[in-house]
Amino acid sequence: MTKSTLLRSLFAASALIASPLLSTVANAAVGDILESNEGNILRFRGVGTPSTFATGLSNPKGIVFDGTGHMYVADAGKNQVYVYSLPDGAINLFVSGLNSPVGLAFDVTGNLYVSESATGNIIKFAPDKTKSTFATNAGGPAGMAFDNSGNLFVADFSGNKVYKYDSTGSQTTFAAGLNAPAGVAIDNSGNVFVSDSGSGQIFKFAPDGSKSTFASGLSRPYGINFDAAGNLVVADNEDGATLRYTPDGSKANIFQSNFNTPQFLAVEPAAHQLLNVSTRGVVQQGDDVLIAGFVIAGTGPVGTSVLVRALGPSLTDFGVRNALSDPFLELRDASGALLATNNDWKDTQQSAIIATHLSPSDDRESAIVTTLHGGAFTAIVRGANGSTGTAVVEVYNLQ
């Protein structure tokens, strides 16, 4: 198949359907595979054959869940993005006036990014729908994905490259010499997977950029996405198949499409959940510190906003003796990597902390506001300048 045929297959807008109304046929659930296919969205629930989740679209491409109860679909034929509320499937227009939108991706703070294949731009929409241009000169951008460090990876379908953008929109070439790359997915270890539709292969790039072939022998793979078990789900457009690859590369056919044109797909994640955490203990010197471990459940791309605070001096108002006079707070992830620190809460993030209405009452106390993906985390309280005493560490879910 020629490159021009591939381009027409991925980017060409279908004729608009007669009815201007969209309809939802069935609801989604955690773990469902949702796939754009002709003017429909198909749903597969693990057994049997796929059903129709939504109809009435023109040329649906990218699909993404925010992990907070919504699914977004880019319709390249109507130059719009729709949002479906889950589980009832209510439909709303999120934005119109785009120029052949294909790829969709969310960052951890809830901004939606849309790749416009006709302009080569990456458009950013804040949670309040404020629009800005995040990046230009992305060629024919298609699939996109964020890594856990906030870098955006974009497949340039027409330019045979994958670009990497940092949080400022600065572009570097992550991979070149590809053949119509369409989809991008990133695993929990930071490996970047790219569906190379022109060669029928899926490549795996380690975080350092080293390349290996993860799967071959496909017809024209487009959308790829990871499920909760770490399996890679693939939409093979030309073969009409939706496939699953285990982490070791073992292949299984999930279903064969009746429409024979699977495009892009997403796996519905579990919603993030966090209960407020509070623990009290005595902080001494060295490794004798106060530790509070907490877990944010869920696998959605949009993270959970939290406030972590360490109290000491204000505890004397509640009759606590020997309160820690000057707490110092650390936040670490499951690997032990340091995410943030704070000594006196007014030193950094003062406005953001005040906005939570949970500011510590004493200036010497500590607080951190951040947004976290699902995972295990640890809040550690030490005494600044070697101080010791009783402290309280708390974690609040701000959503």
PDB file of N, CA and C in Angstrom, residues 179-212:
ATOM      1  N   ASN A 179       7.781   4.512   9.463  1.00  0.00           N
ATOM      2  CA  ASN A 179       6.965   4.421   8.262  1.00  0.00           C
ATOM      3  C   ASN A 179       5.499   4.599   8.643  1.00  0.00           C
ATOM      4  N   ALA A 180       5.039   5.844   8.593  1.00  0.00           N
ATOM      5  CA  ALA A 180       3.661   6.196   8.939  1.00  0.00           C
ATOM      6  C   ALA A 180       3.285   5.785  10.357  1.00  0.00           C
ATOM      7  N   PRO A 181       4.016   6.296  11.355  1.00  0.00           N
ATOM      8  CA  PRO A 181       3.643   5.987  12.741  1.00  0.00           C
ATOM      9  C   PRO A 181       2.305   6.606  13.094  1.00  0.00           C
ATOM     10  N   ALA A 182       1.445   5.832  13.748  1.00  0.00           N
ATOM     11  CA  ALA A 182       0.076   6.293  14.007  1.00  0.00           C
ATOM     12  C   ALA A 182      -0.242   6.420  15.484  1.00  0.00           C
ATOM     13  N   GLY A 183       0.038   5.393  16.275  1.00  0.00           N
ATOM     14  CA  GLY A 183      -0.339   5.395  17.683  1.00  0.00           C
ATOM     15  C   GLY A 183       0.862   5.400  18.602  1.00  0.00           C
ATOM     16  N   VAL A 184       0.665   5.949  19.802  1.00  0.00           N
ATOM     17  CA  VAL A 184       1.711   5.985  20.824  1.00  0.00           C
ATOM     18  C   VAL A 184       1.094   5.557  22.147  1.00  0.00           C
ATOM     19  N   ALA A 185       1.806   4.708  22.882  1.00  0.00           N
ATOM     20  CA  ALA A 185       1.399   4.315  24.232  1.00  0.00           C
ATOM     21  C   ALA A 185       2.649   4.160  25.077  1.00  0.00           C
ATOM     22  N   ILE A 186       2.550   4.461  26.363  1.00  0.00           N
ATOM     23  CA  ILE A 186       3.709   4.433  27.257  1.00  0.00           C
ATOM     24  C   ILE A 186       3.375   3.565  28.459  1.00  0.00           C
ATOM     25  N   ASP A 187       4.249   2.607  28.780  1.00  0.00           N
ATOM     26  CA  ASP A 187       3.991   1.718  29.910  1.00  0.00           C
ATOM     27  C   ASP A 187       4.477   2.341  31.216  1.00  0.00           C
ATOM     28  N   ASN A 188       4.271   1.621  32.305  1.00  0.00           N
ATOM     29  CA  ASN A 188       4.597   2.172  33.626  1.00  0.00           C
ATOM     30  C   ASN A 188       6.090   2.352  33.844  1.00  0.00           C
ATOM     31  N   SER A 189       6.913   1.703  33.019  1.00  0.00           N
ATOM     32  CA  SER A 189       8.365   1.842  33.139  1.00  0.00           C
ATOM     33  C   SER A 189       8.927   2.941  32.253  1.00  0.00           C
ATOM     34  N   GLY A 190       8.045   3.636  31.535  1.00  0.00           N
ATOM     35  CA  GLY A 190       8.491   4.723  30.689  1.00  0.00           C
ATOM     36  C   GLY A 190       8.903   4.310  29.291  1.00  0.00           C
ATOM     37  N   ASN A 191       8.660   3.032  28.911  1.00  0.00           N
ATOM     38  CA  ASN A 191       8.947   2.601  27.550  1.00  0.00           C
ATOM     39  C   ASN A 191       7.870   3.138  26.605  1.00  0.00           C
ATOM     40  N   VAL A 192       8.298   3.651  25.465  1.00  0.00           N
ATOM     41  CA  VAL A 192       7.388   4.247  24.487  1.00  0.00           C
ATOM     42  C   VAL A 192       7.133   3.242  23.366  1.00  0.00           C
ATOM     43  N   PHE A 193       5.861   2.899  23.152  1.00  0.00           N
ATOM     44  CA  PHE A 193       5.474   1.970  22.094  1.00  0.00           C
ATOM     45  C   PHE A 193       4.840   2.767  20.950  1.00  0.00           C
ATOM     46  N   VAL A 194       5.231   2.422  19.720  1.00  0.00           N
ATOM     47  CA  VAL A 194       4.753   3.143  18.539  1.00  0.00           C
ATOM     48  C   VAL A 194       4.240   2.134  17.523  1.00  0.00           C
ATOM     49  N   SER A 195       3.000   2.340  17.060  1.00  0.00           N
ATOM     50  CA  SER A 195       2.472   1.496  15.984  1.00  0.00           C
ATOM     51  C   SER A 195       2.913   2.091  14.644  1.00  0.00           C
ATOM     52  N   ASP A 196       3.724   1.347  13.920  1.00  0.00           N
ATOM     53  CA  ASP A 196       4.282   1.800  12.655  1.00  0.00           C
ATOM     54  C   ASP A 196       3.414   1.218  11.541  1.00  0.00           C
ATOM     55  N   SER A 197       2.397   1.978  11.141  1.00  0.00           N
ATOM     56  CA  SER A 197       1.360   1.416  10.280  1.00  0.00           C
ATOM     57  C   SER A 197       1.879   1.037   8.900  1.00  0.00           C
ATOM     58  N   GLY A 198       2.877   1.758   8.397  1.00  0.00           N
ATOM     59  CA  GLY A 198       3.392   1.462   7.065  1.00  0.00           C
ATOM     60  C   GLY A 198       4.174   0.177   6.978  1.00  0.00           C
ATOM     61  N   SER A 199       4.820  -0.209   8.069  1.00  0.00           N
ATOM     62  CA  SER A 199       5.621  -1.444   8.069  1.00  0.00           C
ATOM     63  C   SER A 199       4.905  -2.604   8.755  1.00  0.00           C
ATOM     64  N   GLY A 200       3.767  -2.325   9.406  1.00  0.00           N
ATOM     65  CA  GLY A 200       3.043  -3.382  10.097  1.00  0.00           C
ATOM     66  C   GLY A 200       3.733  -3.864  11.352  1.00  0.00           C
ATOM     67  N   GLN A 201       4.488  -2.978  11.986  1.00  0.00           N
ATOM     68  CA  GLN A 201       5.224  -3.351  13.192  1.00  0.00           C
ATOM     69  C   GLN A 201       4.869  -2.431  14.352  1.00  0.00           C
ATOM     70  N   ILE A 202       5.172  -2.911  15.550  1.00  0.00           N
ATOM     71  CA  ILE A 202       5.089  -2.087  16.752  1.00  0.00           C
ATOM     72  C   ILE A 202       6.478  -2.042  17.354  1.00  0.00           C
ATOM     73  N   PHE A 203       7.001  -0.838  17.470  1.00  0.00           N
ATOM     74  CA  PHE A 203       8.337  -0.668  18.013  1.00  0.00           C
ATOM     75  C   PHE A 203       8.267  -0.249  19.475  1.00  0.00           C
ATOM     76  N   LYS A 204       9.267  -0.666  20.210  1.00  0.00           N
ATOM     77  CA  LYS A 204       9.403  -0.312  21.621  1.00  0.00           C
ATOM     78  C   LYS A 204      10.682   0.498  21.786  1.00  0.00           C
ATOM     79  N   PHE A 205      10.536   1.677  22.366  1.00  0.00           N
ATOM     80  CA  PHE A 205      11.677   2.544  22.629  1.00  0.00           C
ATOM     81  C   PHE A 205      11.875   2.652  24.134  1.00  0.00           C
ATOM     82  N   ALA A 206      13.037   2.288  24.601  1.00  0.00           N
ATOM     83  CA  ALA A 206      13.369   2.463  26.010  1.00  0.00           C
ATOM     84  C   ALA A 206      13.458   3.960  26.323  1.00  0.00           C
ATOM     85  N   PRO A 207      13.393   4.341  27.597  1.00  0.00           N
ATOM     86  CA  PRO A 207      13.472   5.771  27.936  1.00  0.00           C
ATOM     87  C   PRO A 207      14.697   6.475  27.358  1.00  0.00           C
ATOM     88  N   ASP A 208      15.783   5.722  27.118  1.00  0.00           N
ATOM     89  CA  ASP A 208      16.982   6.342  26.537  1.00  0.00           C
ATOM     90  C   ASP A 208      16.910   6.428  25.020  1.00  0.00           C
ATOM     91  N   GLY A 209      15.793   5.971  24.426  1.00  0.00           N
ATOM     92  CA  GLY A 209      15.612   6.067  22.987  1.00  0.00           C
ATOM     93  C   GLY A 209      16.019   4.827  22.213  1.00  0.00           C
ATOM     94  N   SER A 210      16.622   3.836  22.863  1.00  0.00           N
ATOM     95  CA  SER A 210      17.025   2.623  22.146  1.00  0.00           C
ATOM     96  C   SER A 210      15.793   1.868  21.663  1.00  0.00           C
ATOM     97  N   LYS A 211      15.876   1.344  20.437  1.00  0.00           N
ATOM     98  CA  LYS A 211      14.718   0.801  19.722  1.00  0.00           C
ATOM     99  C   LYS A 211      14.796  -0.710  19.587  1.00  0.00           C
ATOM    100  N   SER A 212      13.642  -1.367  19.745  1.00  0.00           N
ATOM    101  CA  SER A 212      13.526  -2.793  19.476  1.00  0.00           C
ATOM    102  C   SER A 212      12.160  -3.049  18.860  1.00  0.00           C
TER     103      SER A 212
END
